[in-house]
Short mmCIF file of C-alpha atoms in Angstrom, two decimals:
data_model
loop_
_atom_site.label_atom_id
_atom_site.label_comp_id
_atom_site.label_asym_id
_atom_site.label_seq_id
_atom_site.Cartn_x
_atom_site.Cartn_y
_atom_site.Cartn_z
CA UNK A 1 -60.38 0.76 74.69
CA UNK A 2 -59.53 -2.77 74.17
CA UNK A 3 -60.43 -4.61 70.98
CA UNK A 4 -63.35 -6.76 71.56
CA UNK A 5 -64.39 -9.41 68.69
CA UNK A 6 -67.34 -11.62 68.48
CA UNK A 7 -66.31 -15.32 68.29
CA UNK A 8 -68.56 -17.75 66.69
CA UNK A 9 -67.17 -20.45 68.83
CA UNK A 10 -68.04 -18.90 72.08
CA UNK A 11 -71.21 -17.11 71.13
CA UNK A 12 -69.62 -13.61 72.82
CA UNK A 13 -67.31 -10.92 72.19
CA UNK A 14 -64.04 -11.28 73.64
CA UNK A 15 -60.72 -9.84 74.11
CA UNK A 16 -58.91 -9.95 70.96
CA UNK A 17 -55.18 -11.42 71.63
CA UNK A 18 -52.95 -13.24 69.31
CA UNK A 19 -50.85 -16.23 69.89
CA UNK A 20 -47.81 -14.31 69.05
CA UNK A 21 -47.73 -10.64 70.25
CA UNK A 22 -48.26 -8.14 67.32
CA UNK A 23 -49.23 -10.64 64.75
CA UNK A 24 -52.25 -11.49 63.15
CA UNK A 25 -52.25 -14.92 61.65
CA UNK A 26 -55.61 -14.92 59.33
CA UNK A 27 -57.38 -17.61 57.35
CA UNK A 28 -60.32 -16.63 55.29
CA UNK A 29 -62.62 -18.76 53.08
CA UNK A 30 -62.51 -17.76 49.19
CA UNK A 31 -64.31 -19.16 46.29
CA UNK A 32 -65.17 -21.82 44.28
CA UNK A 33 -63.90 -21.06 40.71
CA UNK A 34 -66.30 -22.31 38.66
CA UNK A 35 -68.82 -19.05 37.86
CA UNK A 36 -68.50 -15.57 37.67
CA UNK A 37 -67.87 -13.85 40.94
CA UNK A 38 -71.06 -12.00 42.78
CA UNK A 39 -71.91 -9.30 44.83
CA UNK A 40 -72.14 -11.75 47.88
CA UNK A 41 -68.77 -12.96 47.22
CA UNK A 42 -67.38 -9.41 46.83
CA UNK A 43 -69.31 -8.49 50.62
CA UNK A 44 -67.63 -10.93 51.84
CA UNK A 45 -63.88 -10.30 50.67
CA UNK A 46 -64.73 -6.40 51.66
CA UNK A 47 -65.95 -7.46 55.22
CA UNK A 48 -61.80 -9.67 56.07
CA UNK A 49 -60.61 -6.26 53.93
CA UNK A 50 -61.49 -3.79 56.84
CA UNK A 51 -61.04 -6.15 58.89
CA UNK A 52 -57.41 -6.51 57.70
CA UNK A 53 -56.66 -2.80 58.09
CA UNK A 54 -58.13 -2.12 60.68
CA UNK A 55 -56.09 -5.16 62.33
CA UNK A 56 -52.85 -3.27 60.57
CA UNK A 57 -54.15 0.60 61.67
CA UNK A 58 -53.84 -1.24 65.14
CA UNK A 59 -49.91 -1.73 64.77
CA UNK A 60 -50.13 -5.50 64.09
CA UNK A 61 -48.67 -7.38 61.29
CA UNK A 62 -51.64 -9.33 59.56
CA UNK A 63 -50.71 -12.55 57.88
CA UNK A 64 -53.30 -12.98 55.51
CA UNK A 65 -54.29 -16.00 53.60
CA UNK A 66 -57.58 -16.54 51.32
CA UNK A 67 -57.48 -19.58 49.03
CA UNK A 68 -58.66 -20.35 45.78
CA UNK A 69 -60.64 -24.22 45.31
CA UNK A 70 -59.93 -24.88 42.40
CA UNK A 71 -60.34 -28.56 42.35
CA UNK A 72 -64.10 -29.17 43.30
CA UNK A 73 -67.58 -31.03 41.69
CA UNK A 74 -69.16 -27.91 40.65
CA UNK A 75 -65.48 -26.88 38.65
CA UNK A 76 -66.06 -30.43 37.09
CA UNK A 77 -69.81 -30.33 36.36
CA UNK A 78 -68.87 -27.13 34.38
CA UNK A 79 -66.12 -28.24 32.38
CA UNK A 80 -68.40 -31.24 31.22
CA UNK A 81 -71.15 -28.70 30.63
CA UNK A 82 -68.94 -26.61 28.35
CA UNK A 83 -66.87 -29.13 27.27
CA UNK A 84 -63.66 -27.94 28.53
CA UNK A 85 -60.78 -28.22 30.57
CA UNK A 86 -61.32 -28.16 34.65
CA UNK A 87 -57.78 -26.48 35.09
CA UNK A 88 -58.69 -23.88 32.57
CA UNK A 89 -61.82 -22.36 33.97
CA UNK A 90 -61.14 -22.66 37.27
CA UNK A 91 -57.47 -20.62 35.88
CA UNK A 92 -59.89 -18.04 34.03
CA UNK A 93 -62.32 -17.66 37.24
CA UNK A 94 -59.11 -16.85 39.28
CA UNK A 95 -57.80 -14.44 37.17
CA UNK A 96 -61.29 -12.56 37.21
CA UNK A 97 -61.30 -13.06 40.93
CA UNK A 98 -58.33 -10.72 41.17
CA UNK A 99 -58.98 -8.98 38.63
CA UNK A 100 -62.18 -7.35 40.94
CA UNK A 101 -60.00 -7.62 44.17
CA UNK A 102 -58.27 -5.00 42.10
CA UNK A 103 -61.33 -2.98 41.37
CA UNK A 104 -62.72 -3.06 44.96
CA UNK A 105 -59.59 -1.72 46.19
CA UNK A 106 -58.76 -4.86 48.30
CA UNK A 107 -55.53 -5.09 50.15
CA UNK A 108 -53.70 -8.47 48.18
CA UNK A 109 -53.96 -11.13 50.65
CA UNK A 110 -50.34 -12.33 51.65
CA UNK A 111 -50.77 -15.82 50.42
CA UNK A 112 -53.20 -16.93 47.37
CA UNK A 113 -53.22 -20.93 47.95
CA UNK A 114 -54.83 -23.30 45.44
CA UNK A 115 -56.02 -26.98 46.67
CA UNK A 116 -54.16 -27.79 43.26
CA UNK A 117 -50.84 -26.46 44.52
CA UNK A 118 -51.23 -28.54 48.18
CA UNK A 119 -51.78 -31.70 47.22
CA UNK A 120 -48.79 -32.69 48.98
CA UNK A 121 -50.14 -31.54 52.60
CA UNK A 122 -53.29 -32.58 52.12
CA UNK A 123 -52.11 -36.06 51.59
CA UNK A 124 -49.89 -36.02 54.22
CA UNK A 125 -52.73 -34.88 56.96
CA UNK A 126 -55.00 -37.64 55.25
CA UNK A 127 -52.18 -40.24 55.97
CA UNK A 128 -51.87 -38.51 59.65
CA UNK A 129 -55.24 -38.99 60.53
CA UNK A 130 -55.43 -42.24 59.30
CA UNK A 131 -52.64 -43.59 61.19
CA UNK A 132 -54.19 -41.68 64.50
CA UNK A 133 -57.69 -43.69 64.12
CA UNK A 134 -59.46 -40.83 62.98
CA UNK A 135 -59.60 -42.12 59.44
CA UNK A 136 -59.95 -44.98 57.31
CA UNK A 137 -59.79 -46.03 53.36
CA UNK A 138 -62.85 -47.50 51.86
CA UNK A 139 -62.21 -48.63 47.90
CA UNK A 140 -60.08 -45.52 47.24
CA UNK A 141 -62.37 -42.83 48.97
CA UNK A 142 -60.70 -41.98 52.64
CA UNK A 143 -63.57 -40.91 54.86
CA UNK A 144 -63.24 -38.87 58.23
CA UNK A 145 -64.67 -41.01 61.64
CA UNK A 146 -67.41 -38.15 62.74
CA UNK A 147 -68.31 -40.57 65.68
CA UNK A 148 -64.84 -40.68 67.06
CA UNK A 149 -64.33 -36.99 67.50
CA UNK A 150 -66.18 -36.17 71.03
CA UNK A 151 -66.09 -32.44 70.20
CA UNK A 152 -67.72 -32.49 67.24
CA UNK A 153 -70.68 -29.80 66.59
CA UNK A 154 -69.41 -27.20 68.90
CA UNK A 155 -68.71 -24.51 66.71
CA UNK A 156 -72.26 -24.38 65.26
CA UNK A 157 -74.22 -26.23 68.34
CA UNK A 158 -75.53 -28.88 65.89
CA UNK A 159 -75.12 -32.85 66.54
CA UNK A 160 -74.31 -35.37 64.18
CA UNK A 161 -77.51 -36.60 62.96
CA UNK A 162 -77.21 -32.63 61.02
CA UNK A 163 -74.47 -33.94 59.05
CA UNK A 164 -76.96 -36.61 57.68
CA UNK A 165 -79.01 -34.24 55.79
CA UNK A 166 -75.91 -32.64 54.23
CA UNK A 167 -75.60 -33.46 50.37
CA UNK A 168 -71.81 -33.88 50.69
CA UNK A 169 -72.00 -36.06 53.38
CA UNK A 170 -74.62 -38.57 51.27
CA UNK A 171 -71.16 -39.13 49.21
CA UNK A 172 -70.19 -42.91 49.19
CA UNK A 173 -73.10 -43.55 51.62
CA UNK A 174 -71.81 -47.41 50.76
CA UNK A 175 -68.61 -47.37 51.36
CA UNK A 176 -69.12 -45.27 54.82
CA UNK A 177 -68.87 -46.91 58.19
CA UNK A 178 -71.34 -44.31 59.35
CA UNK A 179 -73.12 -41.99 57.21
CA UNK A 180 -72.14 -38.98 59.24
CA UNK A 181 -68.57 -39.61 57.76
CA UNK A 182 -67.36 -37.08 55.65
CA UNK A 183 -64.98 -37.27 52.70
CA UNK A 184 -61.30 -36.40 52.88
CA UNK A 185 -60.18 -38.02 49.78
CA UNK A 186 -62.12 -38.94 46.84
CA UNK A 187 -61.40 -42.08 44.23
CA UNK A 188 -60.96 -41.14 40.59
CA UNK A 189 -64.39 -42.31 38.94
CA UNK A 190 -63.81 -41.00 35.29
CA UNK A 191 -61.05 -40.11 33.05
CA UNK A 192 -61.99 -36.14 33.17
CA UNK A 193 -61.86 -36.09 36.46
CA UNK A 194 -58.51 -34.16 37.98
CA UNK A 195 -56.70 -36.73 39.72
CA UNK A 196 -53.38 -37.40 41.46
CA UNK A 197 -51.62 -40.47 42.96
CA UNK A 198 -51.74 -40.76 46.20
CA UNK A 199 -51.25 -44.17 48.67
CA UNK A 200 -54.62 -44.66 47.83
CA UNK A 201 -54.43 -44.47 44.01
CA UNK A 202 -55.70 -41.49 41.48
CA UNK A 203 -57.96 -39.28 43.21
CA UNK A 204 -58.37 -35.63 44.71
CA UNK A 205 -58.65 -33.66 47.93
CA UNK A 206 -61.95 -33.64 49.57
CA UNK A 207 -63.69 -30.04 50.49
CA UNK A 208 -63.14 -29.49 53.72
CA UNK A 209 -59.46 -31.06 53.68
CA UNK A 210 -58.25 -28.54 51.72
CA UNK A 211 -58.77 -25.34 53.91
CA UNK A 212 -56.86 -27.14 56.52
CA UNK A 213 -53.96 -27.81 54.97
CA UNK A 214 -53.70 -24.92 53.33
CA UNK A 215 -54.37 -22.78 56.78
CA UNK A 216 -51.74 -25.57 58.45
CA UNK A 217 -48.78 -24.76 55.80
CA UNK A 218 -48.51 -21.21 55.65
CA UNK A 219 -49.91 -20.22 59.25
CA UNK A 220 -49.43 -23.12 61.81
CA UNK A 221 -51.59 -25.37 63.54
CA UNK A 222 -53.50 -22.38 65.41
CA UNK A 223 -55.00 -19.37 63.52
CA UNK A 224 -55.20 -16.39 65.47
CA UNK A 225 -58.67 -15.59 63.22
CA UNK A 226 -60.82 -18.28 60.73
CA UNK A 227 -62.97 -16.18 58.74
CA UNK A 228 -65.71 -16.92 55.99
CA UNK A 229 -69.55 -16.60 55.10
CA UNK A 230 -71.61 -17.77 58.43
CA UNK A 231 -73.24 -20.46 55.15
CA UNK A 232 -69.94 -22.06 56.30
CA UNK A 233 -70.27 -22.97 59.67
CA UNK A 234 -71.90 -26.37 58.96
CA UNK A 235 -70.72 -28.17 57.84
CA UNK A 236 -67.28 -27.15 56.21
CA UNK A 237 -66.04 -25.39 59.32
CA UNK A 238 -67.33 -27.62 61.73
CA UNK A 239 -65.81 -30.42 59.32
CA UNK A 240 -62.34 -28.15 59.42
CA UNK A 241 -62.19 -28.02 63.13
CA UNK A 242 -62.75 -31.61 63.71
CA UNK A 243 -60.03 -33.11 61.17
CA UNK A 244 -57.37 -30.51 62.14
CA UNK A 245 -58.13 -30.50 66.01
CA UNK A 246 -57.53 -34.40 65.68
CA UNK A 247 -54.46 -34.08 63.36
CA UNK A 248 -52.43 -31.18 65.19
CA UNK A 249 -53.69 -31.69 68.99
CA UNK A 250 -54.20 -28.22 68.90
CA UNK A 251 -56.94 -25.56 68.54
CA UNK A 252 -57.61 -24.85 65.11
CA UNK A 253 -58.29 -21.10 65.36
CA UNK A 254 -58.88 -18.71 68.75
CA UNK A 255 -61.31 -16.35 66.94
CA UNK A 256 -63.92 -17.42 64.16
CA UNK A 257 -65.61 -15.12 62.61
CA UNK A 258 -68.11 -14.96 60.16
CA UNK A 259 -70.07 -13.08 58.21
CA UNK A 260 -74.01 -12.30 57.67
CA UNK A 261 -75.57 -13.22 54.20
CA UNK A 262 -76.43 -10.92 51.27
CA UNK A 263 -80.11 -10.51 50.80
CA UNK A 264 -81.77 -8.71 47.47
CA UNK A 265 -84.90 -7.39 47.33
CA UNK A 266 -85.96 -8.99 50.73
CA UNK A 267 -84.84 -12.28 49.06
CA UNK A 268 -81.37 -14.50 49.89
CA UNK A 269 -79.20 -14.19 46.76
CA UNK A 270 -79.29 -17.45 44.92
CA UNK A 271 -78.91 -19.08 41.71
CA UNK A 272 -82.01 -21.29 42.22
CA UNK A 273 -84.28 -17.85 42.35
CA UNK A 274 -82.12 -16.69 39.51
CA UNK A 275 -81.29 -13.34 41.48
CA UNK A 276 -77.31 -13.60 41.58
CA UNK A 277 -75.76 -10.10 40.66
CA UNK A 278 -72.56 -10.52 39.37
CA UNK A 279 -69.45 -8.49 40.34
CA UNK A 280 -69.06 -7.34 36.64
CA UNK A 281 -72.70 -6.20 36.49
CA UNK A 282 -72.03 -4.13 39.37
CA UNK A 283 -69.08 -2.85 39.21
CA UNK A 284 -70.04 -1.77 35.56
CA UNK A 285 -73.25 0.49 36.83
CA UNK A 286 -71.72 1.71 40.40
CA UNK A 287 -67.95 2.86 41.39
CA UNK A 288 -66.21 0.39 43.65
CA UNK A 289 -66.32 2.99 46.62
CA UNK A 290 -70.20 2.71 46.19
CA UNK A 291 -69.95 -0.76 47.16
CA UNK A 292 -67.69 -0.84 50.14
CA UNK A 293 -69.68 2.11 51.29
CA UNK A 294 -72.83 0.12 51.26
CA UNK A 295 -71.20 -3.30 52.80
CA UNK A 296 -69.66 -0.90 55.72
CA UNK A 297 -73.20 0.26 56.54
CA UNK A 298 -73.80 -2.72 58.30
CA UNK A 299 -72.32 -4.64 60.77
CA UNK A 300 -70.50 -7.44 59.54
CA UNK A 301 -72.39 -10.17 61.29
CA UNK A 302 -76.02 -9.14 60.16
CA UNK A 303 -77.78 -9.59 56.65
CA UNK A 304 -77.02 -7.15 53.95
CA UNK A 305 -80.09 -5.79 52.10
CA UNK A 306 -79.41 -4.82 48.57
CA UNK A 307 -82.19 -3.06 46.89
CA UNK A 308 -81.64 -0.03 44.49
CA UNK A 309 -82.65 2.50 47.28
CA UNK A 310 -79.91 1.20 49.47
CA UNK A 311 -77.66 1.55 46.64
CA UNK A 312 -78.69 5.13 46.01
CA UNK A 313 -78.02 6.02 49.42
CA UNK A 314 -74.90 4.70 49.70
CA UNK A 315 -73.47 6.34 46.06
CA UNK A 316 -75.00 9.61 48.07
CA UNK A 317 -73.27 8.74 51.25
CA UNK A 318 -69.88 8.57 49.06
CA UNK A 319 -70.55 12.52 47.94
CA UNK A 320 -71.07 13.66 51.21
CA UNK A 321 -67.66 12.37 51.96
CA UNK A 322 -65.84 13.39 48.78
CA UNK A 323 -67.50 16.91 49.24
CA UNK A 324 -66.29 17.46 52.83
CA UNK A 325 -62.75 17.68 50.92
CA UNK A 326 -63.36 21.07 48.76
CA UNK A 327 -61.28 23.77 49.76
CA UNK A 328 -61.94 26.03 51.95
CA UNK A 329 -63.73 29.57 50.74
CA UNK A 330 -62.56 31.83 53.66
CA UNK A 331 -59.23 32.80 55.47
CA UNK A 332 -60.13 32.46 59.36
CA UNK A 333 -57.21 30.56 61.16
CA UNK A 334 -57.66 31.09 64.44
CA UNK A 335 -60.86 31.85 66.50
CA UNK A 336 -63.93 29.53 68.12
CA UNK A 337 -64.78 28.48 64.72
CA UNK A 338 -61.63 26.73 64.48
CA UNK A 339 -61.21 25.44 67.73
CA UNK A 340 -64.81 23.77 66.75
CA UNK A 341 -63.53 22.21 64.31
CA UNK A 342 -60.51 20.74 66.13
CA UNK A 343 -62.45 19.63 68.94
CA UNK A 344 -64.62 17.72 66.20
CA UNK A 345 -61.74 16.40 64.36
CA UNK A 346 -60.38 14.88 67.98
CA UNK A 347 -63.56 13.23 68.84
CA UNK A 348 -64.20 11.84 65.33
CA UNK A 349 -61.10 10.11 65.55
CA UNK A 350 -61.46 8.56 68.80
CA UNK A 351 -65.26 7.76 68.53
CA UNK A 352 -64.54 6.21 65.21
CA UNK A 353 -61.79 3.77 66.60
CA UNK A 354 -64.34 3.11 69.96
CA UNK A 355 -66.64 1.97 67.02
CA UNK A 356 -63.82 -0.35 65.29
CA UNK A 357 -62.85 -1.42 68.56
CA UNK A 358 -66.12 -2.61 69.02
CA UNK A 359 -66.52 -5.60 67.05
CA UNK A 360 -65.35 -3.90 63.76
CA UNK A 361 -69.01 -1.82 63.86
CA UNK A 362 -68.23 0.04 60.56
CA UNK A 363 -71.90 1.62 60.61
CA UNK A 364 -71.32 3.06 64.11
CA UNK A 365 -68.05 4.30 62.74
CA UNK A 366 -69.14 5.32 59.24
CA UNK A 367 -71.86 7.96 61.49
CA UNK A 368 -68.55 9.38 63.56
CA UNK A 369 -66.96 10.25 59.76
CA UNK A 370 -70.61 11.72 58.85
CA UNK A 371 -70.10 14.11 61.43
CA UNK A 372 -66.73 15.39 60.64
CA UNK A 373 -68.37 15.82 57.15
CA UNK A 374 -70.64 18.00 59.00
CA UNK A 375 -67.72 20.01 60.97
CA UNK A 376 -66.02 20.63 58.29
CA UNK A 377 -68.66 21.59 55.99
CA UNK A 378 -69.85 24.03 59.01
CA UNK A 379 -66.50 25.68 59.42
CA UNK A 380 -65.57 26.07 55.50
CA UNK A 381 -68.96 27.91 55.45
CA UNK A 382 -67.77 29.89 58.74
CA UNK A 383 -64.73 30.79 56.59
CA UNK A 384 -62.73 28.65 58.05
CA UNK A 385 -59.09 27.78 56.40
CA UNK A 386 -55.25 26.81 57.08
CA UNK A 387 -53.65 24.60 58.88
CA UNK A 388 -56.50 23.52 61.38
CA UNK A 389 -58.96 23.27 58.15
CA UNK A 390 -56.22 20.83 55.85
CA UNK A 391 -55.75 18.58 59.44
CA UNK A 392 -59.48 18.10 59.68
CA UNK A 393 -59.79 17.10 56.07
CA UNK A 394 -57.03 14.98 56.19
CA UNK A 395 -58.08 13.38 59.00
CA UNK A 396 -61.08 12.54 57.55
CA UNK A 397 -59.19 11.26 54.23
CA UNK A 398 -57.03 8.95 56.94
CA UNK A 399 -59.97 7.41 58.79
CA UNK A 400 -61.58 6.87 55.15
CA UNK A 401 -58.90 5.35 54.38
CA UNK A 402 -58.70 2.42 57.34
CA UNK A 403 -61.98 1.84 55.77
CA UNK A 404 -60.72 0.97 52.69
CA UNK A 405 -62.50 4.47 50.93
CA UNK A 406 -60.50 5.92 48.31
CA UNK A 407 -62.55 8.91 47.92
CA UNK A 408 -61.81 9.63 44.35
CA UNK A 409 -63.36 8.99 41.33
CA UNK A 410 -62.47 5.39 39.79
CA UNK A 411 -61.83 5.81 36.50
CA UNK A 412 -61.91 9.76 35.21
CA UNK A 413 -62.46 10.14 31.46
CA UNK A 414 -59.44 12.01 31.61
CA UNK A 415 -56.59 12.65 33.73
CA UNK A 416 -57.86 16.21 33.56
CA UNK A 417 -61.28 15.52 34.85
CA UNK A 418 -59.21 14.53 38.28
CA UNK A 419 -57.32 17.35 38.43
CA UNK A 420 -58.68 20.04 40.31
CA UNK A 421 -59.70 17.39 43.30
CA UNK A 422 -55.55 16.49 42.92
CA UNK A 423 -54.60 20.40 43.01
CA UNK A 424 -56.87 20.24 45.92
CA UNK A 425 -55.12 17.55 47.81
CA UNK A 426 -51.59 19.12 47.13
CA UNK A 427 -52.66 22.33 48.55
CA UNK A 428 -54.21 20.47 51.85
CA UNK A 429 -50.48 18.72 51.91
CA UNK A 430 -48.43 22.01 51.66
CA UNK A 431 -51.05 23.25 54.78
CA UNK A 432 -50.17 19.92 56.69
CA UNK A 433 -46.03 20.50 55.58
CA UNK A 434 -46.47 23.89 56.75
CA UNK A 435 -47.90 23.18 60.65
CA UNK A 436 -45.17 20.16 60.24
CA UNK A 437 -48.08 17.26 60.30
CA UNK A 438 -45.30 15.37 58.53
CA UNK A 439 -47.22 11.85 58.90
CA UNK A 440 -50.37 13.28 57.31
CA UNK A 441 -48.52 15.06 54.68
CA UNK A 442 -47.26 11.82 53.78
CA UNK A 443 -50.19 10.17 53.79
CA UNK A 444 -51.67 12.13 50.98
CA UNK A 445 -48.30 11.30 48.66
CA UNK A 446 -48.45 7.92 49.14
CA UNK A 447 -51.93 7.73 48.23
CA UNK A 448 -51.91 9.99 45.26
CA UNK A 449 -48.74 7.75 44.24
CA UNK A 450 -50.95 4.81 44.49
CA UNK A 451 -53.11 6.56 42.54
CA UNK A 452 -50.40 7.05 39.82
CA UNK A 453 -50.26 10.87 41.05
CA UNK A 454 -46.14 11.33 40.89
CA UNK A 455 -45.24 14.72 43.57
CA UNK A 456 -42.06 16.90 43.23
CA UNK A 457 -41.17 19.01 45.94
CA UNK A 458 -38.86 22.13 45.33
CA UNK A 459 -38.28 25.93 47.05
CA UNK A 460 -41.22 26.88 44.51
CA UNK A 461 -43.62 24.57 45.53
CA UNK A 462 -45.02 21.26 44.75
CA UNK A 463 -46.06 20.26 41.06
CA UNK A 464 -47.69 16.62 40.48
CA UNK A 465 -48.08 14.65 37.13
CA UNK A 466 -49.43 11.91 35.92
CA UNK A 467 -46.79 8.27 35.77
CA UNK A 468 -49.60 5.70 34.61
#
């Protein structure tokens, strides 16, 4: 089956090809460093995750870049709030950002921009689109002609009048030519203000500037996929396409997708309700795996409900999974029990990828792994075991593991507490070495080495130990 991806632009799923054969080039959205990170930010960096992998489980190579804003008016507002330096929160936020990344198990992105590190190409595709007509400088500020670009609003089917009732674009309402006009470069106004020269004096990078140049420099004029929060589509997107569709006389992006909004307790997340959960808070109450679990339930493009049912059922989901890996109790190797199981095995696999294939559905996928839990489980208590048995399992582990599921305990209160699942996991790999599944016998090494689980192989055996 063909992948088929659902692309904001169009309003249908298409064909999913890439500008260059076997490469992904991928632009996603990342945060605002001026707060702690939150739940909805986390959903959103699992959601391009899977997407990621599943991308790479595919056989392409995924160039992946997520930026960091760290030159912005909330970042500002906070510094004067606390009385600090801009640089240094927004430095602080970042490191926290990864820090989580790190927790949730997220494959690092290939490139990490800051706005503060392009200032260079953002200037330059200011001075671009001013030279084209699509710009013009008004007493420092450098403002984007809305009127002037006939495609703009067709990424989120709005017209121009919607950019009036955006709070951004009510910036330097006087020194507009049209209110619709949005900011690409913004006048220094006071001393605390992060500023650099530029050919129209001290100022800084407007929002939706920066995601352009940043996507231009490290992957081209044309993304092959421009991801983000679908609370982006108006107006930074729409903003995004217009100035770099003008600048590059090219299409910004073939795909763009987005994803749905976090909701808690029947409620959208947000500060103004005070609701906002933040990744710490989380993270420090559920494992990381209980999370990803619960963002793959649903499809990517709907709302996420978050109450502390759907949490329960989703640390419960994450047992059923980790339990279809115990060992086996019985000895039967051959026999219709077996060939069950194998004929399970097959059709999880390729039911699971029809899902993926399918507009990334992770919950349609997530139920194909649910029944392999329930294959296996039935054949171990068949007596089921050997090589058939370890395939299954490891099957399982593999599939888990385009998801992004680790299937192990984050953080044992002792490497011995871990130990019996790890004696577990050599014993399915010397099954796997034995029918010569070399692939998934490698599998498992390379993720208990990620793990910090070092393997040595001799004529006795294999013994593991601990290196971290």
């Amino acid at each position: 089956m063909t992948l088929r991806v659902y692309n904001t632009l169009s309003r249908q799923k298409e064909p999913f090809e890439t500008l260059t054969p076997g490469v992904v080039r991928m632009y996603v959205c990342g945060p605002t460093v001026y707060d702690d990170a939150h739940i909805g930010h986390g959903m959103s960096t699992l959601v391009f995750d899977v997407i990621r992998r599943y991308l790479e489980f595919k056989g392409y190579e995924v160039r992946h870049v997520m930026n960091f804003t760290d030159v912005d008016d909330k970042i500002i507002q906070r510094a004067r709030a606390l009385g600090r330096d801009a640089f240094a929160i927004a430095d602080g936020y970042v490191e926290q950002y990864q820090r989580h990344m790190i927790e949730l198990g997220v494959l690092p992105p290939t490139v990490l921009p800051r706005v503060s590190q392009t200032i260079a190409e953002i200037i330059d595709m200011v001075q671009t689109l001013i030279a084209q007509g699509y710009a013009y400088e008004s007493e420092g500020d450098v403002y984007f002609r809305v009127r002037q670009d006939e495609d703009y609003g067709k990424l989120s089917r709005r017209t121009i009048e919607h950019a009036l009732s955006s709070d951004r674009a009510r910036f330097g309402d006087d020194l507009k030519e049209d209110a619709a006009d949005f900011a690409l470069w913004k006048a220094q106004k006071a001393p605390d203000e992060p500023a650099w020269p530029s050919p129209w004096g001290l100022g800084r990078p407007g929002w939706h500037i920066e995601c352009s140049a940043m996507a231009r420099r490290y992957l081209g004029p044309t993304l092959d996929i421009h991801g983000g929060g679908n609370d982006l589509i108006f107006p930074h997107h729409e903003n995004e396409i217009a100035q770099s569709e003008s600048c590059n006389a090219a299409p910004m992006a073939r795909f763009w997708i987005h994803n749905g909004m976090l909701q808690l307790r029947g409620e959208k997340m947000s500060k103004s309700l005070g609701n906002i959960i933040s990744l710490h808070a989380f993270l420090a109450a559920h494992e990381a795996d209980a999370f990803r679990l619960l963002v793959l339930g649903s499809h990517y493009r709907k709302p996420l409900a978050i109450d502390d049912e759907i949490v329960g059922q989703a640390e419960r989901g994450l047992e059923r999974l980790r339990g279809a890996l115990r060992p086996p109790t019985g000895s039967q190797s051959s026999g219709p029990a077996v060939a069950a199981l194998v004929a399970a095995a097959d059709a999880a696999r390729a039911r699971f990828i029809a899902a993926m294939d399918d507009d990334f559905n992770t919950a349609a996928a997530l139920g194909h792994l649910y029944d392999l839990v329930k294959a296996i489980n039935t054949a171990r208590d068949e007596g089921v075991a050997g090589p058939d048995f370890a395939q299954a399992q490891a099957a399982l582990l593999h599939l888990s593991g385009v998801l992004g599921l680790r299937l192990v305990v984050d953080a044992p209160a002792a490497p011995s507490d871990a130990a019996p699942f790890i004696d577990l996991l050599i014993e399915i790999r010397r099954e796997l070495r034995q029918a010569r599944q070399w692939a998934l016998a490698d599998l498992i090494r390379d993720r208990l080495a990620a793990m910090g689980v070092g393997i040595e192989d001799s004529r006795e055996g294999a013994t593991w130990r601990w290196e971290r």
